[in-house]
GROMACS .gro file of C-alpha atoms in nm:
model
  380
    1UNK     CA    1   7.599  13.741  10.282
    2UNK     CA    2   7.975  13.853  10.413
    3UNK     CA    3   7.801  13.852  10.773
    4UNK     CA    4   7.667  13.473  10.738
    5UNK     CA    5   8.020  13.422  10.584
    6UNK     CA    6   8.208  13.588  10.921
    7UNK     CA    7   7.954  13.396  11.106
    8UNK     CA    8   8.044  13.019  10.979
    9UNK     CA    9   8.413  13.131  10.973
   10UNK     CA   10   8.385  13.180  11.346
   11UNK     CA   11   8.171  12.930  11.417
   12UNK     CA   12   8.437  12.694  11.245
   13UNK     CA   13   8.722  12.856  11.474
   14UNK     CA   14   8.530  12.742  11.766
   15UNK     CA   15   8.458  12.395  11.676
   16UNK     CA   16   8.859  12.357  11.606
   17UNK     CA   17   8.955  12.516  11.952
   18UNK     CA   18   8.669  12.282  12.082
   19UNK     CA   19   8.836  11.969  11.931
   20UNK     CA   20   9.191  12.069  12.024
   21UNK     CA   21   9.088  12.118  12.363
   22UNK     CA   22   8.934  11.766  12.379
   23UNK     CA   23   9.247  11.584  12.235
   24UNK     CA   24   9.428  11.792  12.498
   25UNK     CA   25   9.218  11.602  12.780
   26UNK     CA   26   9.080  11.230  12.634
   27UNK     CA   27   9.322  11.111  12.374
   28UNK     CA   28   9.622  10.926  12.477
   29UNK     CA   29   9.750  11.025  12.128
   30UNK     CA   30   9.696  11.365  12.249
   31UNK     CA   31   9.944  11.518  12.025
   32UNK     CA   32   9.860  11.356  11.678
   33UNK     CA   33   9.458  11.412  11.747
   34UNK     CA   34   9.581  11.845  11.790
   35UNK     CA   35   9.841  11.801  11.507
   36UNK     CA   36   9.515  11.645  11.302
   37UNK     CA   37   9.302  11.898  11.400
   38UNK     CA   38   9.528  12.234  11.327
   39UNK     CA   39   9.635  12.084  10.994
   40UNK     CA   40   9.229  12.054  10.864
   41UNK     CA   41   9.114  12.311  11.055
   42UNK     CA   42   8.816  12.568  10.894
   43UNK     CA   43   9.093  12.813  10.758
   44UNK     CA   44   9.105  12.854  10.411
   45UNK     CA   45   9.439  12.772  10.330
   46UNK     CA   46   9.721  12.453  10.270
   47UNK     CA   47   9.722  12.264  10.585
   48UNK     CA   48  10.056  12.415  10.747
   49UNK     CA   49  10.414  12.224  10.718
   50UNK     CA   50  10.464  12.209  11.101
   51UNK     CA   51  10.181  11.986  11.145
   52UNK     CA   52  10.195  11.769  10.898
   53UNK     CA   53  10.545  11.673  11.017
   54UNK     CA   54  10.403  11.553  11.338
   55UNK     CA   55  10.171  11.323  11.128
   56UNK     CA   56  10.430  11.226  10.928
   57UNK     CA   57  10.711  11.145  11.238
   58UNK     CA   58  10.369  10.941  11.409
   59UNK     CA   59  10.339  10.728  11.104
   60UNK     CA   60  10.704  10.639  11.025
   61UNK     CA   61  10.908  10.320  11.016
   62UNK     CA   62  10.996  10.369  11.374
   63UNK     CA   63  10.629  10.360  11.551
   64UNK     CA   64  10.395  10.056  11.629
   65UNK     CA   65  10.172  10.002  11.325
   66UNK     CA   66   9.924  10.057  11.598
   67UNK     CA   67  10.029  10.438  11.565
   68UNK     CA   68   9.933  10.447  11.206
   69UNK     CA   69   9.649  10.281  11.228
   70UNK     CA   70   9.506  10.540  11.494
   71UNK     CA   71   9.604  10.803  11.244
   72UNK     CA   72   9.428  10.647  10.988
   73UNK     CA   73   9.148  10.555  11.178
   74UNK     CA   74   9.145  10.959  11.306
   75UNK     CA   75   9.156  11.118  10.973
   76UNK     CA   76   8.865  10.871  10.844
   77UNK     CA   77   8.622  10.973  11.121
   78UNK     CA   78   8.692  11.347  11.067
   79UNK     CA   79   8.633  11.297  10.711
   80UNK     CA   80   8.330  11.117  10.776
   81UNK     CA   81   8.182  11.368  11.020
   82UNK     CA   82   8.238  11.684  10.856
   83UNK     CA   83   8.047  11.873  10.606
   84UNK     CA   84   8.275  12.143  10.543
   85UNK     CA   85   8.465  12.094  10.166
   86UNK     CA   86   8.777  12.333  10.345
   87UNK     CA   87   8.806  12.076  10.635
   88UNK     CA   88   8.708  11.743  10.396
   89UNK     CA   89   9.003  11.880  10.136
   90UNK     CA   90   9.301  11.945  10.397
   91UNK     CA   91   9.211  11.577  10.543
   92UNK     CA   92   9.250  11.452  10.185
   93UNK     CA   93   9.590  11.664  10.092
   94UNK     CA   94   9.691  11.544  10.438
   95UNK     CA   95   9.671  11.170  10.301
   96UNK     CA   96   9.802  11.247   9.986
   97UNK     CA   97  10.103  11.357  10.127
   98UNK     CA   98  10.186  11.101  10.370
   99UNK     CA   99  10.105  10.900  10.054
  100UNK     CA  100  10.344  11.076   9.862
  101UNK     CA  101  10.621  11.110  10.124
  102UNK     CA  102  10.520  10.887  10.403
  103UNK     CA  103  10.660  10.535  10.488
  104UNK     CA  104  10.569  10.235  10.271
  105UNK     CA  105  10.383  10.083  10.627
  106UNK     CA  106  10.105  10.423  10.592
  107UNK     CA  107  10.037  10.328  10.240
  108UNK     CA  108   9.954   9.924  10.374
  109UNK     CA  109   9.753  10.020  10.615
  110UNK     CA  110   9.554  10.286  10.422
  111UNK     CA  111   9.489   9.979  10.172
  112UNK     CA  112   9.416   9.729  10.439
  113UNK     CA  113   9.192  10.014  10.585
  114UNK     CA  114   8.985  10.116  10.266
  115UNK     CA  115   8.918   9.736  10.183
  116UNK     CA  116   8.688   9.734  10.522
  117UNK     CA  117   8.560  10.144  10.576
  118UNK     CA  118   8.619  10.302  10.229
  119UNK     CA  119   8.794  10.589  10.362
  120UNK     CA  120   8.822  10.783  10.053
  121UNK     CA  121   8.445  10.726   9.925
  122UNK     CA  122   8.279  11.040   9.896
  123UNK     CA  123   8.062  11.037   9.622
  124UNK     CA  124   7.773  11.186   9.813
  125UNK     CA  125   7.962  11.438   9.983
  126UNK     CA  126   7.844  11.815   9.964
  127UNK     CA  127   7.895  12.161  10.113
  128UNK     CA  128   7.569  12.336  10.009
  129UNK     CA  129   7.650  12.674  10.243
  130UNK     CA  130   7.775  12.837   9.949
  131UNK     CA  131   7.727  12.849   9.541
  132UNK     CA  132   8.111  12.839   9.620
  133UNK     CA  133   8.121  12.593   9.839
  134UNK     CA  134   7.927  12.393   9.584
  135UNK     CA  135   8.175  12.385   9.314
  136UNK     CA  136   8.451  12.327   9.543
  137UNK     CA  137   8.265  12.048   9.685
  138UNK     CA  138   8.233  11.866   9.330
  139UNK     CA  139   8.603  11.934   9.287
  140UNK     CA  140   8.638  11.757   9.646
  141UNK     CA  141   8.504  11.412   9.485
  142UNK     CA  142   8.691  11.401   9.199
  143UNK     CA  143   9.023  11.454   9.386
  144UNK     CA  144   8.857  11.160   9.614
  145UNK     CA  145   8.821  10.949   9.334
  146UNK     CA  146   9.181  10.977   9.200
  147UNK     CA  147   9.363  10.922   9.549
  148UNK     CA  148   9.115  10.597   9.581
  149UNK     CA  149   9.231  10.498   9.238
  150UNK     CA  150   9.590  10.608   9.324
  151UNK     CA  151   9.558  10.321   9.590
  152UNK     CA  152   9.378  10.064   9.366
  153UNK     CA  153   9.699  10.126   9.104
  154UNK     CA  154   9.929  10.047   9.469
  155UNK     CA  155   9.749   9.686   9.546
  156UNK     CA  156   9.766   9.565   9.200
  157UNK     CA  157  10.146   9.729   9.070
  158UNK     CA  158  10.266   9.605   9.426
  159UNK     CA  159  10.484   9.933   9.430
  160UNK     CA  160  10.409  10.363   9.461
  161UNK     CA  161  10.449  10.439   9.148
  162UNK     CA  162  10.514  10.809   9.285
  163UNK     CA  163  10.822  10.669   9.514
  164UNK     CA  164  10.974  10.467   9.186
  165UNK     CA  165  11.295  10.569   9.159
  166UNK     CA  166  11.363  10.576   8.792
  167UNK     CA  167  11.750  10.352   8.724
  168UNK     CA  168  12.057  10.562   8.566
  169UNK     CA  169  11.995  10.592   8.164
  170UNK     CA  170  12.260  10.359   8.021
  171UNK     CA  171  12.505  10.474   7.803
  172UNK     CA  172  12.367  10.573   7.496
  173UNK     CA  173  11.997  10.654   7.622
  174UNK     CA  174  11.883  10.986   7.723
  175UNK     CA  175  11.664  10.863   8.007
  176UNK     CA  176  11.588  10.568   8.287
  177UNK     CA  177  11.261  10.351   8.215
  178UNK     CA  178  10.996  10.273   8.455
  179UNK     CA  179  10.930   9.897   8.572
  180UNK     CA  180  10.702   9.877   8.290
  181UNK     CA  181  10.920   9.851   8.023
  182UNK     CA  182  11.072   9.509   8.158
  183UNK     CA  183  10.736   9.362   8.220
  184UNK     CA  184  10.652   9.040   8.084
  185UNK     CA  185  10.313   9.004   7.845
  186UNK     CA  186  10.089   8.889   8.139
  187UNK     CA  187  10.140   9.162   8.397
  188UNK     CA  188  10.228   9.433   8.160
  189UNK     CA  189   9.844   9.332   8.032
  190UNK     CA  190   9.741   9.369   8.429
  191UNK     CA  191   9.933   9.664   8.539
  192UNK     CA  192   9.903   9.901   8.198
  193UNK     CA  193   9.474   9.927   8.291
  194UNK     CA  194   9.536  10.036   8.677
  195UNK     CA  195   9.765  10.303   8.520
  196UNK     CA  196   9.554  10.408   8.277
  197UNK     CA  197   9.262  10.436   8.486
  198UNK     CA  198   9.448  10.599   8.751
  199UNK     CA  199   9.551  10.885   8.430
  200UNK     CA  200   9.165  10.877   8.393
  201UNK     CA  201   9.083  11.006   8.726
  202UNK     CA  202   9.385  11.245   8.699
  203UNK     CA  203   9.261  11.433   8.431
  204UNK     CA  204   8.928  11.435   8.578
  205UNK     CA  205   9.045  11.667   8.843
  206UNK     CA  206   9.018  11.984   8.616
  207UNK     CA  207   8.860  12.229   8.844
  208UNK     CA  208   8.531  12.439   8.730
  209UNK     CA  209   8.377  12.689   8.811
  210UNK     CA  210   8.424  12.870   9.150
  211UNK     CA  211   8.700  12.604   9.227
  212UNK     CA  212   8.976  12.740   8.942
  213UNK     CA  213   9.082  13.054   9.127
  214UNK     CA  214   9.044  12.907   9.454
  215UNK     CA  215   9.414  12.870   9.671
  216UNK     CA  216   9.357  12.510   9.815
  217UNK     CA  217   9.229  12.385   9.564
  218UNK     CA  218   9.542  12.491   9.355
  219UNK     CA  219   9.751  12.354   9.609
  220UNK     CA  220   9.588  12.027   9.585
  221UNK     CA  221   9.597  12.008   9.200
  222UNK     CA  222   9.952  12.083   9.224
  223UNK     CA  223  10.023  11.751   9.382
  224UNK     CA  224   9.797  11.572   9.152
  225UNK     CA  225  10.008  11.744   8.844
  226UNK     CA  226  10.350  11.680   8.980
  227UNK     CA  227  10.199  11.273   8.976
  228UNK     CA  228  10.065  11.282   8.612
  229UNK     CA  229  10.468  11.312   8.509
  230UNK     CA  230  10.556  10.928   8.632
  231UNK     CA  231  10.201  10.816   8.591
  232UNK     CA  232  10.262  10.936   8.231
  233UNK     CA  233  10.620  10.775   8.160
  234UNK     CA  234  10.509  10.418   8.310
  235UNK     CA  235  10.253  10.445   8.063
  236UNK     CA  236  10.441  10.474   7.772
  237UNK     CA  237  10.702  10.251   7.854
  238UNK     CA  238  10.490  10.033   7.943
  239UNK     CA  239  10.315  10.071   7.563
  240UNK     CA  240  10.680  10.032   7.384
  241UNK     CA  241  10.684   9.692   7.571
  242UNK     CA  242  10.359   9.575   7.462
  243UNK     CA  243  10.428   9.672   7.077
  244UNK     CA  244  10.740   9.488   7.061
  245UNK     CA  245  10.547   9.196   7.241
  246UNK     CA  246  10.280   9.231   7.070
  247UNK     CA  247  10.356   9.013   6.746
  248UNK     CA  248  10.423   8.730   6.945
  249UNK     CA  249  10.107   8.707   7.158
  250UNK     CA  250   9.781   8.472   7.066
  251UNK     CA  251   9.481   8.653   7.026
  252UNK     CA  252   9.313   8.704   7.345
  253UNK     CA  253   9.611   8.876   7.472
  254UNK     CA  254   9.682   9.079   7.138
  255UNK     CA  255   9.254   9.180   7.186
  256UNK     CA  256   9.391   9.305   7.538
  257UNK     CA  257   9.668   9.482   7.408
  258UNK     CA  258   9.490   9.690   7.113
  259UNK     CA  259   9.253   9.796   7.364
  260UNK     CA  260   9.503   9.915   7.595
  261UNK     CA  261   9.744  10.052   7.237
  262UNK     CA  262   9.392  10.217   7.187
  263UNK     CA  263   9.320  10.410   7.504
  264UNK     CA  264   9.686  10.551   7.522
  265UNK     CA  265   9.642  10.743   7.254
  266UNK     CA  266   9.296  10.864   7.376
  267UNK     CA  267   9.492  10.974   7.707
  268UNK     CA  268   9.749  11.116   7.529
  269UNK     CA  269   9.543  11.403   7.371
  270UNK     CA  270   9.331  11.424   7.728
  271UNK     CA  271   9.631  11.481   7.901
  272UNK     CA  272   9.780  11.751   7.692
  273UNK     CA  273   9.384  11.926   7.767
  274UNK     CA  274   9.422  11.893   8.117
  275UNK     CA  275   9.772  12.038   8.088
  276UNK     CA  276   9.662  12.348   7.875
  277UNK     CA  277   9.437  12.414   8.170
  278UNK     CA  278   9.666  12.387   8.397
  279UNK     CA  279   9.920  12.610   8.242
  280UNK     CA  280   9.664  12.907   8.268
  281UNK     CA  281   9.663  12.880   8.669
  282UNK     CA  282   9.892  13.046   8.931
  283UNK     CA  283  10.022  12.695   9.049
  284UNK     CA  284  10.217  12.633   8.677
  285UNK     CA  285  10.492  12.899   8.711
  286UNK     CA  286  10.733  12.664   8.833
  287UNK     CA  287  10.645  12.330   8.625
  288UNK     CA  288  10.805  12.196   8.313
  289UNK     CA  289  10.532  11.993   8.079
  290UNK     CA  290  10.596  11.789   7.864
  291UNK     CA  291  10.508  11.757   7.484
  292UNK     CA  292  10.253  11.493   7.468
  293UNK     CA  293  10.267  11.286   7.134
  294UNK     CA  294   9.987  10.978   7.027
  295UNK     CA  295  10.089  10.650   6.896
  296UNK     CA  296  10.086  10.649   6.565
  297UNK     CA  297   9.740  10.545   6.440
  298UNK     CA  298   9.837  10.398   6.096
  299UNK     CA  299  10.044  10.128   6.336
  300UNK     CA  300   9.669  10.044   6.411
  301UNK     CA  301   9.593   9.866   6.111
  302UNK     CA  302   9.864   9.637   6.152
  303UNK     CA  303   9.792   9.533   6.508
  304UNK     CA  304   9.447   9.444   6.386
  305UNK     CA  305   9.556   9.286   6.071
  306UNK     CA  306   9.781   9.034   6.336
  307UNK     CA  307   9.442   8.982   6.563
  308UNK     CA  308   9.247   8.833   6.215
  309UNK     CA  309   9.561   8.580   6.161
  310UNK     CA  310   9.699   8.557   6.528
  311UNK     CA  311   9.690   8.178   6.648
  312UNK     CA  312   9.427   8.074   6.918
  313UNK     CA  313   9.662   7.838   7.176
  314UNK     CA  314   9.474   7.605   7.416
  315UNK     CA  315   9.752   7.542   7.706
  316UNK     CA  316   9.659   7.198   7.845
  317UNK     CA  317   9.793   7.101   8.204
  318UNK     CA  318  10.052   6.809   8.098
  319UNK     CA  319   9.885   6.555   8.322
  320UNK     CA  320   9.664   6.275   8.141
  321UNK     CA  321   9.346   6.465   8.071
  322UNK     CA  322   9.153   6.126   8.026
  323UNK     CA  323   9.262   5.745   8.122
  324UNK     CA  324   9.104   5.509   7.870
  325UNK     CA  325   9.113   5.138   7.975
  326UNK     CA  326   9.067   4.875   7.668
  327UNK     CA  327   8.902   4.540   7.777
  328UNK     CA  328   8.938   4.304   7.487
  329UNK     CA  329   8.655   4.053   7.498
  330UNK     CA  330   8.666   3.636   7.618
  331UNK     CA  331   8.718   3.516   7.238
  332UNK     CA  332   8.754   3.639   6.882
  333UNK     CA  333   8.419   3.701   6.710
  334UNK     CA  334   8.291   3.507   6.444
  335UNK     CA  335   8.391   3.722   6.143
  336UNK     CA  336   8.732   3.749   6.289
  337UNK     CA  337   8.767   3.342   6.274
  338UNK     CA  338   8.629   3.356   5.944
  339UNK     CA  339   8.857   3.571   5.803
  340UNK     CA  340   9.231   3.489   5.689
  341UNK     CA  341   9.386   3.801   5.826
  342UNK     CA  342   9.600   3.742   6.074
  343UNK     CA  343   9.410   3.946   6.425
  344UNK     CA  344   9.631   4.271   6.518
  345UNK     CA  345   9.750   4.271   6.836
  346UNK     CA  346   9.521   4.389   7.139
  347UNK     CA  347   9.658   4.733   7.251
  348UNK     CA  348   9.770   4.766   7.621
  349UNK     CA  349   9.513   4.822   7.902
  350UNK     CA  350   9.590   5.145   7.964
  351UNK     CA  351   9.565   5.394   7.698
  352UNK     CA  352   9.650   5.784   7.819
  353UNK     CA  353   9.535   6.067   7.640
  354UNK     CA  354   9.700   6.370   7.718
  355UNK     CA  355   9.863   6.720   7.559
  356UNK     CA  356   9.582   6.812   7.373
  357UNK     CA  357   9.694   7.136   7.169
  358UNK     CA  358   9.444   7.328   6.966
  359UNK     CA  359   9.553   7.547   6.700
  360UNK     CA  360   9.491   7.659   6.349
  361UNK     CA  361   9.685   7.628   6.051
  362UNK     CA  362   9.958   7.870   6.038
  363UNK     CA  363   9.914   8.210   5.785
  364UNK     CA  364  10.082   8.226   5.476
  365UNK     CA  365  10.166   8.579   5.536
  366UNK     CA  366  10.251   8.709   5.870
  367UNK     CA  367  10.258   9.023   5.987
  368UNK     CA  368  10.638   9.173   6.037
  369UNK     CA  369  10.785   9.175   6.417
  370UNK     CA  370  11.035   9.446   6.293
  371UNK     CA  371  10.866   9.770   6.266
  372UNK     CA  372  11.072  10.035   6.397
  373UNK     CA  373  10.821  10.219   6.681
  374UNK     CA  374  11.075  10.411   6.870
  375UNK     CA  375  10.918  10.658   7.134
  376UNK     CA  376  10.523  10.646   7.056
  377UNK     CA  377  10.445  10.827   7.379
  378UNK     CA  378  10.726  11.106   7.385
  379UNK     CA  379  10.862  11.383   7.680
  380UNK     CA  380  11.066  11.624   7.495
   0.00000   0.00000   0.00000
């Protein structure tokens, strides 16, 4: 077994010298093609800092989009080709850092990218060489999965949620607030799903296995840990919002919002799981975690109390909906000349229908829009 190992090891040495050696001669972006190479090369270890600055100076505000693009398009068909989990994860902590502390121009042309090849889709991806390699493999597609849903979160918040830079606490408050806490009822209802399915992936990335004790993979789930902290805040402001919203929304926005009230505090209790892994590995020693709390679940009842009483709205456009057109006929009828009523008058020709409003009669008893919530989802 250690001799097949030594083998592959220096078979993988020679492929990289191989592929340096070709970008040397064929590329005319000869240095970024080496740079890619020696920073996902076979070597078990974090891809090294002096080469992932020469990515990161390639894709920066300064060069032709055309330069990121090649990038992009360069890690993508290494990715694709390879079928080594030690080269596939580098290429994938080499996006998520130029993710993470790249310009905003690598991050639109990543999306633009993935919407036509699906860069980050690995689902079937495997390194069967080893039982290690397996379980680092399966730990490969999960991290996959959350950088792909890291990027779904981008296109729909229209902002990094990693690169927010959280405003000055006021006076008075012990911390800034995310976006989220500002949002307005419809894309606080949009934007609190991406982030919560982006937490989902998160947590998924617990490694097993083979793939706890392994170096890279620590490395990798170090970046994914220092995310879950914003990811996490965003979250719960964005919940505080949506309760003290919440009593004023009809009901198929206040159905949204328990849903979304719901799953928080599901997350909340996955998260602090994923953390008490984490804080058995090497990588912890230097992080701070939070203490994770759930919403309140007696404020439950109340929310769905409000959804049984809350007021179904129609909006109608304010144009007519419907032009009626009244034709009186040539003469009166005969019952109308018998009778001694004087004949109402005709109505005009035009008769518009329009602002049609559909709701129910308004609850005695509604439910109270001034419950204290504070904090639900507190860092302490």
């Amino acid at each position: 077994m250690g001799t097949l190992q030594t083998w592959r090891k220096a078979y993988g040495a020679l492929k990289d010298s191989t592929k340096v050696g070709l970008a040397h001669v064929n590329s005319d972006y000869a240095e970024l093609d080496v740079a890619i190479v020696k920073a996902t090369n076979h070597v078990e270890c974090s891809p090294k800092e002096r080469h992932l600055k020469k990515i990161l100076a390639a894709t920066s505000a300064i060069r032709p989009r055309a330069d990121v693009a090649y990038c992009i398009h360069a890690l993508s068909r290494r990715l694709a080709k390879t079928h080594n989990w030690t080269v596939a994860l580098k290429i994938l902590i080499v996006i998520h850092r130029l993710l993470r502390e790249g310009d905003p121009t690598f991050r639109e042309e990543l999306l633009n990218f993935s919407q036509r090849g699906r860069i980050l889709q690995l689902s079937n991806f495997k390194d069967d060489s080893s039982p290690i390699a397996w379980d680092c493999s399966a730990w490969v597609r999960t991290y996959a999965l959350f950088l792909e849903e890291r990027l779904e979160c981008f296109r729909i918040l229209k902002y990094d949620i990693e690169a927010e830079r959280l405003p000055r606490p006021a006076q008075g408050q012990d911390k800034g607030y995310s976006r989220t806490r500002d949002l307005d009822s419809e894309d606080l209802l949009e934007q609190l799903p991406a982030l919560q399915q982006s937490l989902y992936r998160l947590v998924g990335c617990r490694p097993e296995g083979a793939a706890v004790g392994n170096y890279v993979i620590q490395y990798a789930l170090a970046l994914v840990l220092k995310e879950s902290f914003k990811i996490y805040c965003a979250i719960n402001d964005g919940i505080i919002n949506l309760v003290d919203k919440f009593f004023e929304m009809p009901r198929h926005e206040a159905i949204k919002a328990l849903d979304i009230y719901k799953r928080a505090g599901q997350q909340a209790g996955n998260l602090s799981d994923f953390y008490d892994i984490c804080k058995g590995l090497e990588l912890a020693r230097n992080f701070q975690f939070p203490v994770l709390r759930e919403p309140p679940q007696s404020f439950l009842t109340t929310m769905e109390e409000y959804i049984r009483e809350a007021p179904r709205v129609v909006s109608v456009p304010s144009e007519a909906l419907l032009q009626l057109t009244y034709r009186p006929e040539e003469g009166p009828s005969e019952d109308a000349k018998s009778s001694g009523d004087e004949p109402e008058p005709p109505p005009s020709d035009d008769v518009a229908v329009s602002n049609v409003e559909i709701t129910p009669p308004v609850p005695t008893t509604a439910p109270q829009n001034s419950i204290d919530t504070g904090d639900l989802l507190v860092i302490s």
